[in-house]
Amino acid sequence: LSAQLEDAPLVMWRNDEPAEDLVGGRMALRAGYASQAWERSAVVLWLPLFYQWDSEAQGLWPGDLGLGLRRLVHSGRTRLALKVDARLPTGTKDAWVGERGLRLGPGLVLGHSEGPLVFDVDLALWARRLGARGDPSGPLGEGLTAHLGAVITWERDRLSPWASLSSRLALTHV
C-alpha cells in the first residue's frame, strides 16, 4: 500500500504557458500484491485509487489496473530482476485517471541490502498511446516515457533476498 499527495498533477498548456489546472489536487492511493509464480519469478498486481479536489471530477476514482511479471536473474546482497508491466485501460477517463489504450513498461529492478536496510531502484520505459491521432478533444499522439523509482526499506526481521525483493516489487513502479 502506498500513498502520494499530488499538487496540480494535470495542467493544460496553451502557447507554451500553463493555462489551467485540470486537477488541482490529488491523493494517489495504490494497493499491490506480489506472489511467487515460478522459481525466481513473481506475478504482481496493483490497483490505484485517486481522490481528487479542485477539479471538475472531484471524488474517489479507480485508476488503470496494473499487472506485471518479475524474473530474478541475480541474487545475493545485490539483486537484479527483469520486469515487464502492463496497465490495462480500466480507469475513469473522464476523471483524468485512465487512458484509452494498453500501456507496456519493460525494465529492470536493481536491489542491494546493507544489514536491515534494503535499497531498490526501478527503471522502466513505458510505451503509451495517449489518445487517438487527430482527436482535438484529448491528448494527441503516441509516446515513450521513462520512469525511475527508488525505494528504501528497513527490515527488522530479514526475509530471504528473493522474498524481500518480490514483496516490494508490486509497488516499486506504480
PDB file of C-alpha atoms in Angstrom:
ATOM      1  CA  LEU A   1       0.000   0.000   0.000  1.00  0.00           C
ATOM      2  CA  SER A   2       1.362   3.424  -0.875  1.00  0.00           C
ATOM      3  CA  ALA A   3       0.031   6.986  -0.843  1.00  0.00           C
ATOM      4  CA  GLN A   4       1.219  10.057  -2.709  1.00  0.00           C
ATOM      5  CA  LEU A   5      -0.052  13.629  -2.472  1.00  0.00           C
ATOM      6  CA  GLU A   6      -0.008  15.434  -5.841  1.00  0.00           C
ATOM      7  CA  ASP A   7      -0.368  19.206  -6.311  1.00  0.00           C
ATOM      8  CA  ALA A   8      -1.672  20.178  -9.794  1.00  0.00           C
ATOM      9  CA  PRO A   9      -0.846  16.775 -11.372  1.00  0.00           C
ATOM     10  CA  LEU A  10      -2.546  17.683 -14.658  1.00  0.00           C
ATOM     11  CA  VAL A  11      -2.141  21.134 -16.201  1.00  0.00           C
ATOM     12  CA  MET A  12      -3.449  22.340 -19.593  1.00  0.00           C
ATOM     13  CA  TRP A  13      -0.829  24.304 -21.584  1.00  0.00           C
ATOM     14  CA  ARG A  14      -1.517  26.840 -24.339  1.00  0.00           C
ATOM     15  CA  ASN A  15       1.191  28.653 -26.323  1.00  0.00           C
ATOM     16  CA  ASP A  16       3.916  27.216 -24.054  1.00  0.00           C
ATOM     17  CA  GLU A  17       2.219  28.723 -20.977  1.00  0.00           C
ATOM     18  CA  PRO A  18       0.268  26.925 -18.218  1.00  0.00           C
ATOM     19  CA  ALA A  19      -3.383  27.852 -18.854  1.00  0.00           C
ATOM     20  CA  GLU A  20      -5.357  25.968 -16.196  1.00  0.00           C
ATOM     21  CA  ASP A  21      -5.147  23.128 -13.695  1.00  0.00           C
ATOM     22  CA  LEU A  22      -7.423  20.319 -14.869  1.00  0.00           C
ATOM     23  CA  VAL A  23      -6.903  18.675 -11.484  1.00  0.00           C
ATOM     24  CA  GLY A  24      -5.952  20.963  -8.593  1.00  0.00           C
ATOM     25  CA  GLY A  25      -5.051  18.314  -6.039  1.00  0.00           C
ATOM     26  CA  ARG A  26      -4.964  14.536  -5.869  1.00  0.00           C
ATOM     27  CA  MET A  27      -4.202  11.831  -3.334  1.00  0.00           C
ATOM     28  CA  ALA A  28      -2.990   8.731  -5.181  1.00  0.00           C
ATOM     29  CA  LEU A  29      -3.519   5.500  -3.245  1.00  0.00           C
ATOM     30  CA  ARG A  30      -2.101   2.264  -4.586  1.00  0.00           C
ATOM     31  CA  ALA A  31      -2.624  -1.248  -3.318  1.00  0.00           C
ATOM     32  CA  GLY A  32      -0.452  -4.033  -4.707  1.00  0.00           C
ATOM     33  CA  TYR A  33       0.127  -7.739  -4.317  1.00  0.00           C
ATOM     34  CA  ALA A  34       3.027  -9.959  -5.412  1.00  0.00           C
ATOM     35  CA  SER A  35       3.152 -13.733  -5.477  1.00  0.00           C
ATOM     36  CA  GLN A  36       5.928 -16.113  -6.445  1.00  0.00           C
ATOM     37  CA  ALA A  37       4.591 -17.841  -9.552  1.00  0.00           C
ATOM     38  CA  TRP A  38       7.612 -19.972 -10.519  1.00  0.00           C
ATOM     39  CA  GLU A  39      11.126 -20.374  -9.198  1.00  0.00           C
ATOM     40  CA  ARG A  40      12.791 -16.906  -9.254  1.00  0.00           C
ATOM     41  CA  SER A  41       9.668 -15.334 -10.841  1.00  0.00           C
ATOM     42  CA  ALA A  42       6.779 -13.350  -9.431  1.00  0.00           C
ATOM     43  CA  VAL A  43       3.470 -12.006 -10.689  1.00  0.00           C
ATOM     44  CA  VAL A  44       2.389  -8.602  -9.410  1.00  0.00           C
ATOM     45  CA  LEU A  45      -0.975  -6.863  -9.444  1.00  0.00           C
ATOM     46  CA  TRP A  46      -1.879  -3.334  -8.369  1.00  0.00           C
ATOM     47  CA  LEU A  47      -4.939  -1.114  -8.278  1.00  0.00           C
ATOM     48  CA  PRO A  48      -4.637   2.662  -7.975  1.00  0.00           C
ATOM     49  CA  LEU A  49      -7.384   4.792  -6.458  1.00  0.00           C
ATOM     50  CA  PHE A  50      -7.382   8.581  -6.750  1.00  0.00           C
ATOM     51  CA  TYR A  51      -9.144  11.121  -4.549  1.00  0.00           C
ATOM     52  CA  GLN A  52      -9.299  14.487  -6.353  1.00  0.00           C
ATOM     53  CA  TRP A  53     -10.318  18.027  -5.359  1.00  0.00           C
ATOM     54  CA  ASP A  54     -10.355  21.399  -7.139  1.00  0.00           C
ATOM     55  CA  SER A  55     -11.354  19.552 -10.302  1.00  0.00           C
ATOM     56  CA  GLU A  56     -14.419  19.019 -12.479  1.00  0.00           C
ATOM     57  CA  ALA A  57     -14.131  15.353 -11.482  1.00  0.00           C
ATOM     58  CA  GLN A  58     -13.960  15.576  -7.690  1.00  0.00           C
ATOM     59  CA  GLY A  59     -14.186  12.487  -5.523  1.00  0.00           C
ATOM     60  CA  LEU A  60     -12.763   8.966  -5.469  1.00  0.00           C
ATOM     61  CA  TRP A  61     -11.949   7.319  -8.824  1.00  0.00           C
ATOM     62  CA  PRO A  62     -10.347   3.974  -9.813  1.00  0.00           C
ATOM     63  CA  GLY A  63      -7.242   4.127 -11.995  1.00  0.00           C
ATOM     64  CA  ASP A  64      -5.842   1.724 -14.578  1.00  0.00           C
ATOM     65  CA  LEU A  65      -5.335  -1.817 -13.265  1.00  0.00           C
ATOM     66  CA  GLY A  66      -1.703  -2.972 -13.363  1.00  0.00           C
ATOM     67  CA  LEU A  67      -0.306  -6.434 -13.966  1.00  0.00           C
ATOM     68  CA  GLY A  68       3.359  -7.400 -14.123  1.00  0.00           C
ATOM     69  CA  LEU A  69       5.936 -10.140 -14.173  1.00  0.00           C
ATOM     70  CA  ARG A  70       9.359 -10.107 -12.444  1.00  0.00           C
ATOM     71  CA  ARG A  71      12.234 -12.514 -13.128  1.00  0.00           C
ATOM     72  CA  LEU A  72      15.170 -12.557 -10.702  1.00  0.00           C
ATOM     73  CA  VAL A  73      18.376 -13.042 -12.710  1.00  0.00           C
ATOM     74  CA  HIS A  74      20.950 -12.428  -9.957  1.00  0.00           C
ATOM     75  CA  SER A  75      20.516 -12.874  -6.201  1.00  0.00           C
ATOM     76  CA  GLY A  76      22.617 -12.180  -3.133  1.00  0.00           C
ATOM     77  CA  ARG A  77      23.228  -8.884  -1.331  1.00  0.00           C
ATOM     78  CA  THR A  78      22.921  -7.240  -4.739  1.00  0.00           C
ATOM     79  CA  ARG A  79      19.968  -8.415  -6.830  1.00  0.00           C
ATOM     80  CA  LEU A  80      18.867  -7.824 -10.404  1.00  0.00           C
ATOM     81  CA  ALA A  81      15.419  -8.550 -11.785  1.00  0.00           C
ATOM     82  CA  LEU A  82      13.957  -8.111 -15.260  1.00  0.00           C
ATOM     83  CA  LYS A  83      10.370  -6.911 -15.388  1.00  0.00           C
ATOM     84  CA  VAL A  84       7.511  -6.212 -17.728  1.00  0.00           C
ATOM     85  CA  ASP A  85       4.380  -4.381 -16.605  1.00  0.00           C
ATOM     86  CA  ALA A  86       1.094  -3.647 -18.306  1.00  0.00           C
ATOM     87  CA  ARG A  87      -1.560  -1.150 -17.356  1.00  0.00           C
ATOM     88  CA  LEU A  88      -4.995  -2.080 -18.578  1.00  0.00           C
ATOM     89  CA  PRO A  89      -7.342   0.773 -19.595  1.00  0.00           C
ATOM     90  CA  THR A  90      -9.830   0.250 -16.763  1.00  0.00           C
ATOM     91  CA  GLY A  91      -9.607   3.685 -15.098  1.00  0.00           C
ATOM     92  CA  THR A  92     -12.101   6.525 -15.262  1.00  0.00           C
ATOM     93  CA  LYS A  93     -11.005   8.545 -18.283  1.00  0.00           C
ATOM     94  CA  ASP A  94     -13.457  11.399 -17.611  1.00  0.00           C
ATOM     95  CA  ALA A  95     -11.743  11.928 -14.237  1.00  0.00           C
ATOM     96  CA  TRP A  96      -8.249  12.030 -15.788  1.00  0.00           C
ATOM     97  CA  VAL A  97      -7.185   8.776 -14.083  1.00  0.00           C
ATOM     98  CA  GLY A  98      -7.369   6.365 -17.018  1.00  0.00           C
ATOM     99  CA  GLU A  99      -6.034   6.135 -20.543  1.00  0.00           C
ATOM    100  CA  ARG A 100      -7.634   4.874 -23.743  1.00  0.00           C
ATOM    101  CA  GLY A 101      -5.200   2.091 -24.512  1.00  0.00           C
ATOM    102  CA  LEU A 102      -2.925  -0.547 -23.085  1.00  0.00           C
ATOM    103  CA  ARG A 103       0.455   0.667 -21.757  1.00  0.00           C
ATOM    104  CA  LEU A 104       3.518  -1.592 -21.572  1.00  0.00           C
ATOM    105  CA  GLY A 105       6.595  -0.996 -19.435  1.00  0.00           C
ATOM    106  CA  PRO A 106       9.617  -3.310 -19.649  1.00  0.00           C
ATOM    107  CA  GLY A 107      12.510  -2.559 -17.330  1.00  0.00           C
ATOM    108  CA  LEU A 108      14.997  -3.536 -14.634  1.00  0.00           C
ATOM    109  CA  VAL A 109      14.963  -3.572 -10.844  1.00  0.00           C
ATOM    110  CA  LEU A 110      18.286  -3.405  -9.009  1.00  0.00           C
ATOM    111  CA  GLY A 111      18.340  -4.125  -5.273  1.00  0.00           C
ATOM    112  CA  HIS A 112      21.045  -4.050  -2.610  1.00  0.00           C
ATOM    113  CA  SER A 113      20.993  -4.954   1.107  1.00  0.00           C
ATOM    114  CA  GLU A 114      23.147  -3.487   3.878  1.00  0.00           C
ATOM    115  CA  GLY A 115      22.116  -5.049   7.177  1.00  0.00           C
ATOM    116  CA  PRO A 116      18.441  -4.233   7.763  1.00  0.00           C
ATOM    117  CA  LEU A 117      18.441  -1.544   5.006  1.00  0.00           C
ATOM    118  CA  VAL A 118      17.292  -2.529   1.529  1.00  0.00           C
ATOM    119  CA  PHE A 119      17.694  -0.220  -1.478  1.00  0.00           C
ATOM    120  CA  ASP A 120      15.745  -0.852  -4.690  1.00  0.00           C
ATOM    121  CA  VAL A 121      15.951   1.140  -7.916  1.00  0.00           C
ATOM    122  CA  ASP A 122      13.393   0.591 -10.677  1.00  0.00           C
ATOM    123  CA  LEU A 123      13.980   1.722 -14.268  1.00  0.00           C
ATOM    124  CA  ALA A 124      11.284   1.308 -16.932  1.00  0.00           C
ATOM    125  CA  LEU A 125      10.485   2.572 -20.406  1.00  0.00           C
ATOM    126  CA  TRP A 126       6.725   2.936 -20.884  1.00  0.00           C
ATOM    127  CA  ALA A 127       5.111   2.809 -24.306  1.00  0.00           C
ATOM    128  CA  ARG A 128       1.745   4.518 -24.262  1.00  0.00           C
ATOM    129  CA  ARG A 129      -0.900   5.610 -26.651  1.00  0.00           C
ATOM    130  CA  LEU A 130      -2.159   8.868 -25.193  1.00  0.00           C
ATOM    131  CA  GLY A 131      -5.123   9.392 -27.495  1.00  0.00           C
ATOM    132  CA  ALA A 132      -6.431   8.941 -30.985  1.00  0.00           C
ATOM    133  CA  ARG A 133      -4.435  10.799 -33.629  1.00  0.00           C
ATOM    134  CA  GLY A 134      -6.278  13.853 -34.835  1.00  0.00           C
ATOM    135  CA  ASP A 135      -8.690  13.833 -31.881  1.00  0.00           C
ATOM    136  CA  PRO A 136      -8.864  17.501 -30.817  1.00  0.00           C
ATOM    137  CA  SER A 137     -10.769  16.710 -27.605  1.00  0.00           C
ATOM    138  CA  GLY A 138      -7.922  14.938 -25.835  1.00  0.00           C
ATOM    139  CA  PRO A 139      -4.176  14.342 -25.659  1.00  0.00           C
ATOM    140  CA  LEU A 140      -2.697  13.516 -29.049  1.00  0.00           C
ATOM    141  CA  GLY A 141      -0.166  11.061 -30.340  1.00  0.00           C
ATOM    142  CA  GLU A 142       1.815   8.170 -29.045  1.00  0.00           C
ATOM    143  CA  GLY A 143       4.935   8.286 -26.967  1.00  0.00           C
ATOM    144  CA  LEU A 144       7.525   6.726 -24.712  1.00  0.00           C
ATOM    145  CA  THR A 145       8.127   7.829 -21.154  1.00  0.00           C
ATOM    146  CA  ALA A 146      10.967   6.810 -18.874  1.00  0.00           C
ATOM    147  CA  HIS A 147      10.386   6.077 -15.197  1.00  0.00           C
ATOM    148  CA  LEU A 148      12.957   5.937 -12.429  1.00  0.00           C
ATOM    149  CA  GLY A 149      11.800   4.991  -8.945  1.00  0.00           C
ATOM    150  CA  ALA A 150      13.657   4.297  -5.723  1.00  0.00           C
ATOM    151  CA  VAL A 151      12.537   2.557  -2.551  1.00  0.00           C
ATOM    152  CA  ILE A 152      14.458   2.319   0.731  1.00  0.00           C
ATOM    153  CA  THR A 153      13.092  -0.029   3.371  1.00  0.00           C
ATOM    154  CA  TRP A 154      14.211  -1.149   6.781  1.00  0.00           C
ATOM    155  CA  GLU A 155      13.533  -4.805   7.522  1.00  0.00           C
ATOM    156  CA  ARG A 156      13.846  -5.630  11.186  1.00  0.00           C
ATOM    157  CA  ASP A 157      13.233  -9.328  10.524  1.00  0.00           C
ATOM    158  CA  ARG A 158      15.242 -10.103   7.379  1.00  0.00           C
ATOM    159  CA  LEU A 159      13.468 -12.242   4.817  1.00  0.00           C
ATOM    160  CA  SER A 160      15.259 -14.172   2.125  1.00  0.00           C
ATOM    161  CA  PRO A 161      16.556 -11.831  -0.623  1.00  0.00           C
ATOM    162  CA  TRP A 162      14.024 -13.188  -3.146  1.00  0.00           C
ATOM    163  CA  ALA A 163      11.019 -12.918  -0.792  1.00  0.00           C
ATOM    164  CA  SER A 164      12.066  -9.421   0.207  1.00  0.00           C
ATOM    165  CA  LEU A 165      12.531  -8.292  -3.413  1.00  0.00           C
ATOM    166  CA  SER A 166       9.285  -9.791  -4.688  1.00  0.00           C
ATOM    167  CA  SER A 167       7.204  -8.361  -1.839  1.00  0.00           C
ATOM    168  CA  ARG A 168       8.235  -4.784  -2.680  1.00  0.00           C
ATOM    169  CA  LEU A 169       8.173  -5.057  -6.453  1.00  0.00           C
ATOM    170  CA  ALA A 170       4.391  -4.777  -6.644  1.00  0.00           C
ATOM    171  CA  LEU A 171       4.671  -1.148  -5.542  1.00  0.00           C
ATOM    172  CA  THR A 172       8.019  -0.139  -6.969  1.00  0.00           C
ATOM    173  CA  HIS A 173       6.563   1.067 -10.250  1.00  0.00           C
ATOM    174  CA  VAL A 174       3.066   2.368  -9.960  1.00  0.00           C
TER     175      VAL A 174
END
